[in-house]
Coordinates of C-alpha atoms and ligand atoms in Angstrom, one line a residue:
M1 CA 6.9 20.1 -10.1
T2 CA 4.8 17.8 -11.7
A3 CA 3.7 14.3 -10.6
A4 CA 6.6 12.7 -12.1
D5 CA 8.9 14.6 -9.8
L6 CA 7.4 12.9 -6.9
L7 CA 10.0 10.9 -5.2
P8 CA 8.7 7.6 -3.1
T9 CA 10.3 7.6 0.0
I10 CA 9.9 4.6 1.9
G11 CA 11.3 3.0 5.4
L12 CA 10.4 -0.3 6.6
E13 CA 10.0 -1.6 10.1
V14 CA 10.4 -5.5 10.1
H15 CA 9.5 -7.5 12.8
M16 CA 10.9 -11.3 13.1
H17 CA 10.8 -13.7 15.9
L18 CA 14.3 -15.2 16.9
K19 CA 15.3 -18.7 16.9
T20 CA 15.5 -19.5 20.6
R21 CA 13.9 -22.6 22.4
T22 CA 12.4 -20.6 25.3
K23 CA 10.4 -17.0 25.4
L24 CA 12.0 -14.1 26.3
F25 CA 11.5 -13.5 29.9
C26 CA 10.1 -17.2 30.9
G27 CA 11.0 -21.0 30.5
C28 CA 7.4 -21.4 28.5
P29 CA 8.6 -23.2 24.7
V30 CA 8.3 -21.1 21.4
R31 CA 6.0 -23.3 19.6
Y32 CA 3.7 -22.8 17.1
D33 CA 1.9 -26.1 16.8
A34 CA 0.7 -26.3 20.5
R35 CA -3.1 -26.1 21.8
P36 CA -3.8 -22.5 22.4
N37 CA -2.7 -21.3 25.8
S38 CA -0.8 -24.3 26.7
C39 CA 2.7 -22.5 26.5
V40 CA 2.1 -19.9 29.1
C41 CA 3.1 -19.5 32.6
P42 CA 2.5 -16.7 35.3
V43 CA 5.5 -14.4 33.4
C44 CA 4.0 -14.4 30.2
L45 CA 0.5 -14.2 31.4
G46 CA 1.3 -11.1 33.4
M47 CA 0.0 -12.4 37.1
P48 CA 1.0 -9.7 39.8
G49 CA 4.5 -10.2 41.6
V50 CA 6.3 -12.0 39.1
L51 CA 9.7 -11.0 37.5
P52 CA 11.3 -11.1 34.0
V53 CA 14.4 -12.8 33.5
M54 CA 16.3 -12.2 30.2
N55 CA 17.1 -15.0 27.9
G56 CA 20.6 -14.7 27.0
R57 CA 20.3 -16.5 23.5
A58 CA 17.9 -14.4 22.4
V59 CA 20.2 -11.3 23.1
E60 CA 23.0 -13.0 21.6
L61 CA 21.1 -13.6 18.2
A62 CA 19.7 -10.0 18.2
V63 CA 23.8 -9.0 18.5
R64 CA 24.5 -11.3 16.0
M65 CA 21.9 -9.9 13.4
A66 CA 22.6 -6.2 14.6
L67 CA 26.8 -6.9 13.9
A68 CA 25.9 -8.6 10.5
L69 CA 23.8 -5.4 9.5
G70 CA 27.0 -3.4 10.4
C71 CA 25.4 -1.8 13.3
A72 CA 27.3 -0.5 16.2
I73 CA 26.6 -2.5 19.6
P74 CA 26.4 1.0 22.0
D75 CA 27.8 0.5 25.5
L76 CA 24.7 0.5 27.1
A77 CA 21.3 -0.5 26.0
K78 CA 18.1 -0.5 28.3
W79 CA 14.8 -2.0 28.6
D80 CA 11.6 -0.1 28.4
R81 CA 8.0 -0.2 29.3
K82 CA 5.8 0.7 26.3
H83 CA 2.1 1.0 27.6
Y84 CA -0.9 0.2 25.7
Y85 CA -4.3 -2.0 26.6
Y86 CA -4.8 -4.7 24.0
P87 CA -6.5 -7.9 25.1
D88 CA -3.6 -9.9 23.9
L89 CA -1.0 -8.3 26.0
P90 CA -1.7 -9.2 29.4
K91 CA 0.6 -7.0 31.4
N92 CA -0.7 -3.9 29.6
Y93 CA 3.0 -3.2 28.7
Q94 CA 5.3 -4.6 26.5
I95 CA 8.8 -4.8 27.4
S96 CA 10.7 -3.3 24.5
E97 CA 13.6 -0.9 24.1
Y98 CA 13.1 2.9 23.5
D99 CA 15.5 5.4 23.5
Q100 CA 18.7 3.0 23.7
P101 CA 18.8 0.2 21.4
L102 CA 21.1 -2.6 21.3
G103 CA 22.1 -1.8 17.9
I104 CA 22.2 1.4 15.6
G105 CA 23.5 2.8 12.5
G106 CA 23.9 0.0 10.1
F107 CA 23.2 -0.9 6.5
L108 CA 22.3 -3.7 4.3
D109 CA 23.0 -4.0 0.5
V110 CA 20.0 -5.0 -1.7
E111 CA 20.3 -6.5 -5.1
T112 CA 17.7 -5.1 -7.4
P113 CA 17.1 -5.3 -11.2
R114 CA 18.8 -2.2 -11.4
G115 CA 22.1 -3.0 -9.4
A116 CA 22.9 -3.1 -5.6
V117 CA 21.1 -0.5 -3.4
R118 CA 22.1 0.5 0.3
V119 CA 19.6 0.7 2.7
G120 CA 20.4 2.6 6.1
I121 CA 19.6 0.7 9.5
T122 CA 18.4 3.2 11.7
R123 CA 18.3 0.4 14.6
V124 CA 17.7 -2.9 15.9
H125 CA 16.1 -3.7 18.9
L126 CA 14.7 -6.8 21.1
E127 CA 10.9 -6.8 22.3
E128 CA 8.4 -9.3 23.2
D129 CA 5.6 -10.4 21.1
A130 CA 1.9 -10.3 22.0
G131 CA -0.5 -13.0 21.9
K132 CA -3.0 -13.5 19.1
L133 CA -6.6 -12.3 19.0
M134 CA -8.9 -14.3 17.0
H135 CA -12.4 -13.2 15.9
D136 CA -15.2 -15.3 15.5
E137 CA -16.2 -15.2 12.0
R138 CA -19.5 -17.0 12.0
G139 CA -21.4 -14.0 13.2
G140 CA -20.9 -14.9 16.9
N141 CA -19.6 -11.3 17.9
F142 CA -16.7 -12.5 20.0
S143 CA -13.1 -12.8 20.2
V144 CA -11.0 -15.2 21.7
V145 CA -7.0 -15.0 22.7
D146 CA -4.3 -17.4 22.4
L147 CA -1.2 -16.5 24.4
N148 CA 1.2 -18.9 23.5
R149 CA 3.0 -16.2 21.4
T150 CA 2.9 -13.6 24.2
G151 CA 6.7 -13.2 25.4
T152 CA 8.2 -14.5 22.2
P153 CA 11.5 -13.0 21.4
L154 CA 10.9 -10.2 18.8
L155 CA 13.7 -8.4 16.4
E156 CA 12.5 -5.0 15.5
I157 CA 14.6 -3.8 12.7
V158 CA 13.9 -0.4 11.4
S159 CA 15.4 0.9 8.1
E160 CA 16.0 4.7 7.0
P161 CA 13.8 6.1 4.4
D162 CA 16.4 4.9 1.8
I163 CA 13.9 2.7 -0.3
H164 CA 12.3 4.5 -3.4
G165 CA 10.0 2.0 -4.8
A166 CA 7.8 -0.9 -4.1
E167 CA 9.9 -3.3 -5.6
D168 CA 12.9 -2.2 -4.1
A169 CA 10.9 -2.3 -0.7
R170 CA 10.1 -6.0 -1.2
A171 CA 13.8 -6.8 -2.2
Y172 CA 14.9 -5.4 1.1
A173 CA 12.3 -7.5 2.9
E174 CA 13.6 -10.7 1.2
A175 CA 17.2 -9.9 1.7
L176 CA 16.7 -9.3 5.5
R177 CA 15.0 -12.8 5.7
Q178 CA 17.9 -14.4 3.7
L179 CA 20.4 -12.7 6.0
A180 CA 18.5 -13.7 9.1
V181 CA 18.4 -17.4 7.9
Y182 CA 21.7 -17.5 7.0
L183 CA 22.8 -16.2 10.3
G184 CA 20.5 -18.9 12.0
V185 CA 18.9 -15.9 14.0
G186 CA 15.2 -16.9 12.9
D187 CA 13.7 -19.5 10.9
C188 CA 11.4 -16.5 9.5
H189 CA 8.3 -18.6 8.0
L190 CA 5.9 -16.1 6.8
Q191 CA 3.0 -18.3 6.9
L192 CA 3.8 -19.0 10.7
G193 CA 4.2 -15.0 11.5
Q194 CA 7.7 -15.3 11.9
M195 CA 8.3 -12.5 10.1
R196 CA 5.9 -9.2 9.8
F197 CA 6.4 -6.0 7.9
E198 CA 5.2 -2.5 8.2
P199 CA 6.5 0.1 5.5
N200 CA 6.3 3.8 6.3
V201 CA 5.3 5.4 3.0
S202 CA 5.5 9.1 1.7
L203 CA 6.1 11.0 -1.4
R204 CA 9.0 13.8 -1.7
I205 CA 7.1 16.9 -3.1
G206 CA 9.9 19.1 -3.2
T207 CA 11.6 21.5 -1.2
G208 CA 10.7 23.9 1.1
P209 CA 11.8 27.7 2.1
D210 CA 14.2 26.2 4.6
G211 CA 16.1 24.3 1.9
K212 CA 14.7 20.9 3.1
P213 CA 12.8 18.4 1.4
R214 CA 9.1 18.1 2.0
Y215 CA 6.8 15.4 2.0
T216 CA 3.4 14.2 1.9
P217 CA 2.5 12.7 5.3
I218 CA 3.8 9.4 6.4
S219 CA 1.3 6.5 6.6
E220 CA 2.4 3.6 8.3
I221 CA 1.0 0.2 7.0
K222 CA 0.6 -2.2 9.9
N223 CA 1.5 -6.0 10.0
L224 CA 2.0 -7.1 6.5
N225 CA 2.7 -10.9 6.4
S226 CA 4.0 -11.6 3.1
F227 CA 6.5 -10.1 0.7
R228 CA 3.7 -10.0 -2.0
S229 CA 1.5 -7.9 0.2
V230 CA 4.5 -5.6 1.2
E231 CA 4.9 -4.9 -2.8
R232 CA 1.3 -4.6 -3.4
A233 CA 0.4 -2.3 -0.3
V234 CA 3.3 0.3 -1.4
V235 CA 2.2 0.3 -4.8
F236 CA -1.3 1.2 -3.4
E237 CA -0.1 3.8 -1.1
L238 CA 2.1 5.4 -3.4
A239 CA -0.7 5.8 -5.7
R240 CA -2.9 7.3 -3.2
H241 CA -0.3 9.5 -2.1
R242 CA 0.5 11.1 -5.6
Q243 CA -3.3 11.2 -6.3
E244 CA -4.3 13.2 -3.3
Y245 CA -1.2 15.4 -3.6
V246 CA -2.0 16.2 -7.3
A247 CA -5.5 16.7 -6.7
N248 CA -4.6 19.7 -4.0
P249 CA -1.3 20.7 -3.7
A250 CA -1.8 23.6 -1.4
E251 CA -3.1 21.5 1.2
Y252 CA 0.5 20.2 1.5
T253 CA 2.3 23.5 3.0
L254 CA 2.4 22.7 6.6
E255 CA 5.8 22.2 8.4
N256 CA 4.4 18.9 10.0
L257 CA 1.9 16.9 7.9
G258 CA 1.7 14.2 10.9
K259 CA 1.4 10.7 10.2
E260 CA -1.2 8.0 10.3
T261 CA -1.8 4.4 10.7
R262 CA -3.5 2.3 8.1
G263 CA -4.3 -1.5 7.6
W264 CA -4.3 -3.5 4.4
R265 CA -7.0 -5.7 3.3
D266 CA -5.0 -8.3 0.9
D267 CA -8.3 -9.4 -0.7
E268 CA -9.3 -6.2 -2.2
G269 CA -6.1 -4.7 -2.4
V270 CA -6.7 -1.7 -0.6
S271 CA -5.2 0.3 2.2
F272 CA -7.8 1.8 5.3
L273 CA -7.2 4.3 7.8
Q274 CA -6.9 2.8 11.3
R275 CA -6.2 5.8 13.7
S276 CA -3.8 8.8 13.3
K277 CA -0.5 7.6 14.8
E278 CA 0.3 7.9 18.4
E279 CA 3.0 9.8 19.6
A280 CA 5.5 8.3 21.8
H281 CA 4.4 10.2 25.0
D282 CA 1.2 8.4 24.6
Y283 CA 2.6 5.2 25.8
R284 CA 4.1 6.4 28.7
Y285 CA 7.5 4.7 28.2
F286 CA 9.6 4.1 31.3
P287 CA 12.8 2.3 32.1
E288 CA 11.8 -1.3 33.1
P289 CA 12.5 -1.5 36.6
D290 CA 12.9 -5.3 37.0
L291 CA 15.4 -5.6 34.1
V292 CA 19.0 -4.3 34.5
P293 CA 20.5 -2.6 31.4
F294 CA 22.5 -4.3 28.8
V295 CA 26.0 -3.4 29.3
P296 CA 27.8 -5.7 26.7
D297 CA 31.5 -6.8 27.3
R298 CA 33.8 -5.7 24.4
A299 CA 35.1 -9.2 24.3
W300 CA 31.7 -11.0 24.4
V301 CA 30.6 -8.6 21.6
E302 CA 33.8 -9.7 19.7
A303 CA 32.8 -13.6 20.2
V304 CA 29.3 -13.1 18.9
R305 CA 30.8 -11.2 15.9
A306 CA 33.0 -14.2 15.3
T307 CA 30.0 -16.4 14.7
V308 CA 29.0 -14.4 11.8
P309 CA 29.5 -16.2 8.5
E310 CA 30.4 -14.9 5.2
L311 CA 27.3 -13.4 4.1
P312 CA 25.3 -14.1 1.3
Q313 CA 26.4 -11.0 -1.0
G314 CA 29.7 -11.5 -0.4
R315 CA 29.8 -15.3 -1.0
R316 CA 27.9 -14.8 -4.3
R317 CA 30.2 -12.3 -5.2
R318 CA 33.3 -14.8 -4.1
F319 CA 31.7 -17.7 -6.1
I320 CA 31.7 -15.4 -9.5
S321 CA 35.5 -14.2 -9.0
E322 CA 36.9 -17.5 -7.5
Y323 CA 34.7 -20.0 -9.4
G324 CA 34.0 -18.2 -12.2
L325 CA 30.5 -19.1 -12.3
P326 CA 27.8 -17.1 -14.0
E327 CA 25.9 -14.5 -11.8
Y328 CA 22.3 -16.1 -12.1
D329 CA 24.3 -19.7 -10.7
A330 CA 26.1 -18.0 -8.1
G331 CA 23.0 -16.3 -6.7
V332 CA 20.8 -19.4 -6.7
L333 CA 24.0 -21.2 -4.9
T334 CA 24.3 -18.8 -2.3
A335 CA 20.7 -18.1 -1.4
E336 CA 21.0 -20.7 1.4
R337 CA 23.5 -21.5 3.5
G338 CA 23.1 -25.0 3.5
V339 CA 23.3 -25.0 -0.5
A340 CA 26.2 -23.0 -0.8
D341 CA 28.1 -25.1 1.9
F342 CA 26.9 -28.4 -0.1
F343 CA 28.4 -26.9 -3.1
E344 CA 31.6 -25.9 -1.9
K345 CA 32.1 -29.1 -0.4
V346 CA 31.4 -30.8 -3.8
A347 CA 33.4 -28.5 -5.7
G348 CA 36.5 -29.2 -3.2
L349 CA 36.3 -33.0 -3.4
V350 CA 36.1 -33.3 -7.4
K351 CA 38.4 -30.1 -7.7
D352 CA 36.3 -29.1 -10.4
P353 CA 33.9 -25.9 -9.1
K354 CA 32.0 -25.4 -12.4
T355 CA 31.0 -29.2 -13.0
A356 CA 30.0 -29.5 -9.5
S357 CA 28.0 -26.2 -10.3
N358 CA 26.4 -27.8 -13.1
W359 CA 25.2 -30.5 -11.2
M360 CA 24.0 -28.1 -8.4
M361 CA 21.9 -26.6 -10.5
Q362 CA 20.9 -29.2 -12.9
D363 CA 19.9 -32.1 -10.6
V364 CA 20.2 -30.9 -7.0
M365 CA 18.0 -27.8 -7.4
R366 CA 15.7 -29.6 -9.4
V367 CA 14.9 -32.1 -6.8
L368 CA 14.8 -29.5 -3.9
N369 CA 12.3 -27.5 -6.2
E370 CA 10.1 -30.5 -7.0
R371 CA 9.9 -31.6 -3.5
K372 CA 9.8 -28.1 -2.1
A373 CA 12.4 -29.3 0.4
G374 CA 15.6 -28.0 2.0
I375 CA 19.0 -29.2 1.3
A376 CA 18.8 -30.9 4.6
D377 CA 16.1 -33.0 3.5
L378 CA 18.0 -34.3 0.1
G379 CA 19.1 -37.4 1.8
M380 CA 22.6 -37.5 0.1
T381 CA 26.1 -36.0 1.2
P382 CA 28.2 -33.9 -0.7
E383 CA 30.6 -36.8 -0.6
A384 CA 28.0 -39.2 -2.1
L385 CA 27.4 -36.8 -4.9
A386 CA 31.4 -35.7 -5.5
E387 CA 31.7 -39.5 -6.2
L388 CA 29.2 -39.6 -8.5
V389 CA 30.5 -36.3 -10.3
S390 CA 33.7 -38.0 -10.4
L391 CA 32.6 -41.0 -12.1
V392 CA 31.2 -39.1 -14.9
K393 CA 34.2 -36.9 -15.1
Q394 CA 36.0 -39.9 -15.5
G395 CA 34.1 -41.2 -18.2
A396 CA 32.8 -44.5 -15.9
I397 CA 29.5 -43.3 -17.0
N398 CA 28.0 -40.3 -19.2
R399 CA 26.5 -37.4 -18.1
N400 CA 22.8 -38.5 -18.9
K401 CA 23.3 -42.0 -17.2
G402 CA 24.6 -39.9 -14.3
T403 CA 21.3 -38.0 -13.7
E404 CA 19.8 -41.5 -13.9
V405 CA 22.2 -42.8 -11.3
F406 CA 21.4 -39.6 -9.3
G407 CA 17.5 -40.6 -9.0
K408 CA 18.6 -44.2 -7.7
M409 CA 21.1 -42.7 -5.3
L410 CA 18.0 -40.6 -3.8
A411 CA 15.6 -43.5 -3.7
S412 CA 17.8 -46.1 -2.5
G413 CA 20.6 -44.6 -0.4
K414 CA 23.2 -46.5 -2.2
P415 CA 26.6 -45.1 -3.3
A416 CA 27.0 -44.3 -7.3
G417 CA 29.6 -47.0 -7.9
E418 CA 27.8 -49.5 -6.4
I419 CA 24.4 -48.9 -8.5
V420 CA 26.4 -48.1 -11.5
R421 CA 27.9 -51.8 -10.9
Q422 CA 24.6 -53.4 -10.3
D423 CA 22.4 -51.9 -13.0
G424 CA 25.2 -52.2 -15.5
L425 CA 25.4 -48.7 -16.3
A426 CA 29.0 -48.3 -17.2
Q427 CA 29.4 -46.1 -20.3
V428 CA 30.3 -47.9 -23.7
A429 CA 33.4 -46.2 -25.0
D430 CA 34.4 -49.1 -27.2
A431 CA 34.6 -47.6 -30.9
G432 CA 33.9 -51.0 -32.2
A433 CA 30.9 -50.9 -30.0
V434 CA 29.8 -47.6 -30.7
E435 CA 30.2 -48.1 -34.5
A436 CA 27.8 -51.0 -34.3
F437 CA 25.0 -48.7 -32.6
V438 CA 25.6 -46.0 -35.0
D439 CA 25.1 -48.4 -37.9
Q440 CA 22.0 -49.9 -36.1
A441 CA 20.6 -46.3 -36.2
L442 CA 21.5 -45.5 -39.6
A443 CA 20.1 -48.4 -41.1
A444 CA 16.9 -48.1 -39.3
N445 CA 16.5 -44.6 -39.8
A446 CA 17.4 -44.1 -43.6
R447 CA 14.5 -41.2 -44.3
T448 CA 16.2 -39.2 -41.3
V449 CA 19.8 -40.2 -43.4
E450 CA 18.3 -38.3 -46.5
D451 CA 17.0 -35.4 -44.8
Y452 CA 20.5 -35.1 -43.2
K453 CA 22.0 -35.2 -46.4
G454 CA 19.4 -33.1 -48.2
G455 CA 20.6 -30.3 -45.6
K456 CA 18.4 -30.7 -42.7
K457 CA 21.2 -30.2 -40.0
A458 CA 18.5 -31.1 -37.3
A459 CA 18.5 -34.4 -38.3
L460 CA 21.7 -35.1 -37.0
G461 CA 20.5 -34.8 -33.1
R462 CA 17.6 -37.4 -34.2
L463 CA 20.5 -39.7 -35.1
M464 CA 22.2 -39.1 -32.4
G465 CA 19.2 -39.8 -30.2
E466 CA 18.8 -43.5 -32.1
A467 CA 22.2 -44.3 -31.7
M468 CA 22.3 -43.3 -27.9
K469 CA 18.7 -45.5 -27.8
A470 CA 20.6 -48.2 -29.6
S471 CA 23.0 -48.3 -26.7
G472 CA 20.6 -48.2 -23.7
G473 CA 21.8 -44.6 -23.2
K474 CA 25.3 -46.0 -22.2
A475 CA 27.6 -45.0 -25.3
N476 CA 30.2 -42.1 -24.9
P477 CA 28.0 -39.0 -26.6
Q478 CA 31.2 -37.5 -27.9
L479 CA 32.3 -40.7 -29.5
V480 CA 28.8 -41.4 -31.0
R481 CA 29.0 -38.1 -32.5
E482 CA 32.2 -38.5 -34.0
I483 CA 31.5 -42.0 -35.8
L484 CA 28.2 -40.5 -37.0
L485 CA 29.6 -37.3 -38.7
R486 CA 32.4 -39.7 -40.3
K487 CA 30.1 -42.0 -41.7
L488 CA 27.4 -39.2 -42.8
G489 CA 30.0 -37.3 -44.4
G490 CA 31.8 -40.1 -46.2
Ligands
LIG501 ZN1 5.7 -18.2 30.3

């Protein structure tokens, strides 16, 4: 066994906030912009004598996500108290699901540069989030707590250790986010802490005498809040495991090498030991006496399943096979559900998916990227874009003017046809008129004409540009090219 044989073995625990109006056990609003400790009540403050009331919407969203991940929904899931003491957890226990979660045994197919990788999903369960501690950084040596987040519905998704590299860990995390947003299960804004990651990292170091694979002790890296930090932390941790193992392999002969919890210092790019991992019995789990178990009606589960839309992966493949789009374009157009819906609407209206895709990729996505905005904020309906695309297809305006009209539509909100009329942008396709533009260009650029005739083929493009300019950009480009070639050839 050499260092090269060591196989990275990674599982990921992902926490995400569900998209509910209110918290998991009380009517307090879930807000991210509120004054600290303004969205709290006796229930989420853990006052004596209060009772939790389960948020049905949260359960539904959790089940929707579990179903989209291909999980089975057992006939019974129960709630448990997980005890620990921490200032951001006023009850001193968290209501979670311990041994009977609401979703088990699914998978997620993740696109990686090396092809699709299937990552098994061990379990999906629902729990409540804790509050936020903020430590005084001006040397005041005190901390303050904001309990607005306490009781926010939190979905935990635990993967199998099926991930074998840092890039794949990142790709998995990104795919999970895309899925949750697609499903409307969560907004997953990383900067708001709506999605957090805990990779479990180890290296497979061969096979034991019993024939079973052996691993370095798992390190669980807590509370990463960006895709980049997931990738960096896994890279760092794998290198650390490898180095320690190679330096002293004899130490790795024990049956149970244990587990440790590590933190991550993003600015330094290093992980550090926090504590050796608690065992489950440290939490003194017991069934939550104030909540009845979750016993889903099968018809209800099927009704939730019916709310699962076509998922990004499948939709991407369909865009390639049904519309003949290149793989890259299909990936861009299906990355967000709103964009995919918008595209399909336009494609259907103009009855030309390839042209619709061209407009989406070149014009719509460019504007969204420039504005860093979502499709909902484009300020244009698919119908309005379809009208513009049709005008270009029919030859009423040329493609470049189409992009100009697109910009004007966004600025004014006016329909394409009206802008074309008002601004006189209609395409000039009359052979006589176009010939006049070409003649003008040839007369004014005798040097370029000589270049072309001398064998510099690139000069044709410059002459094309001059003729188009002479027409105010409105000439039919194919016609310009034809006339130009005829005249130059003669
Ligand atoms: Zn509350």
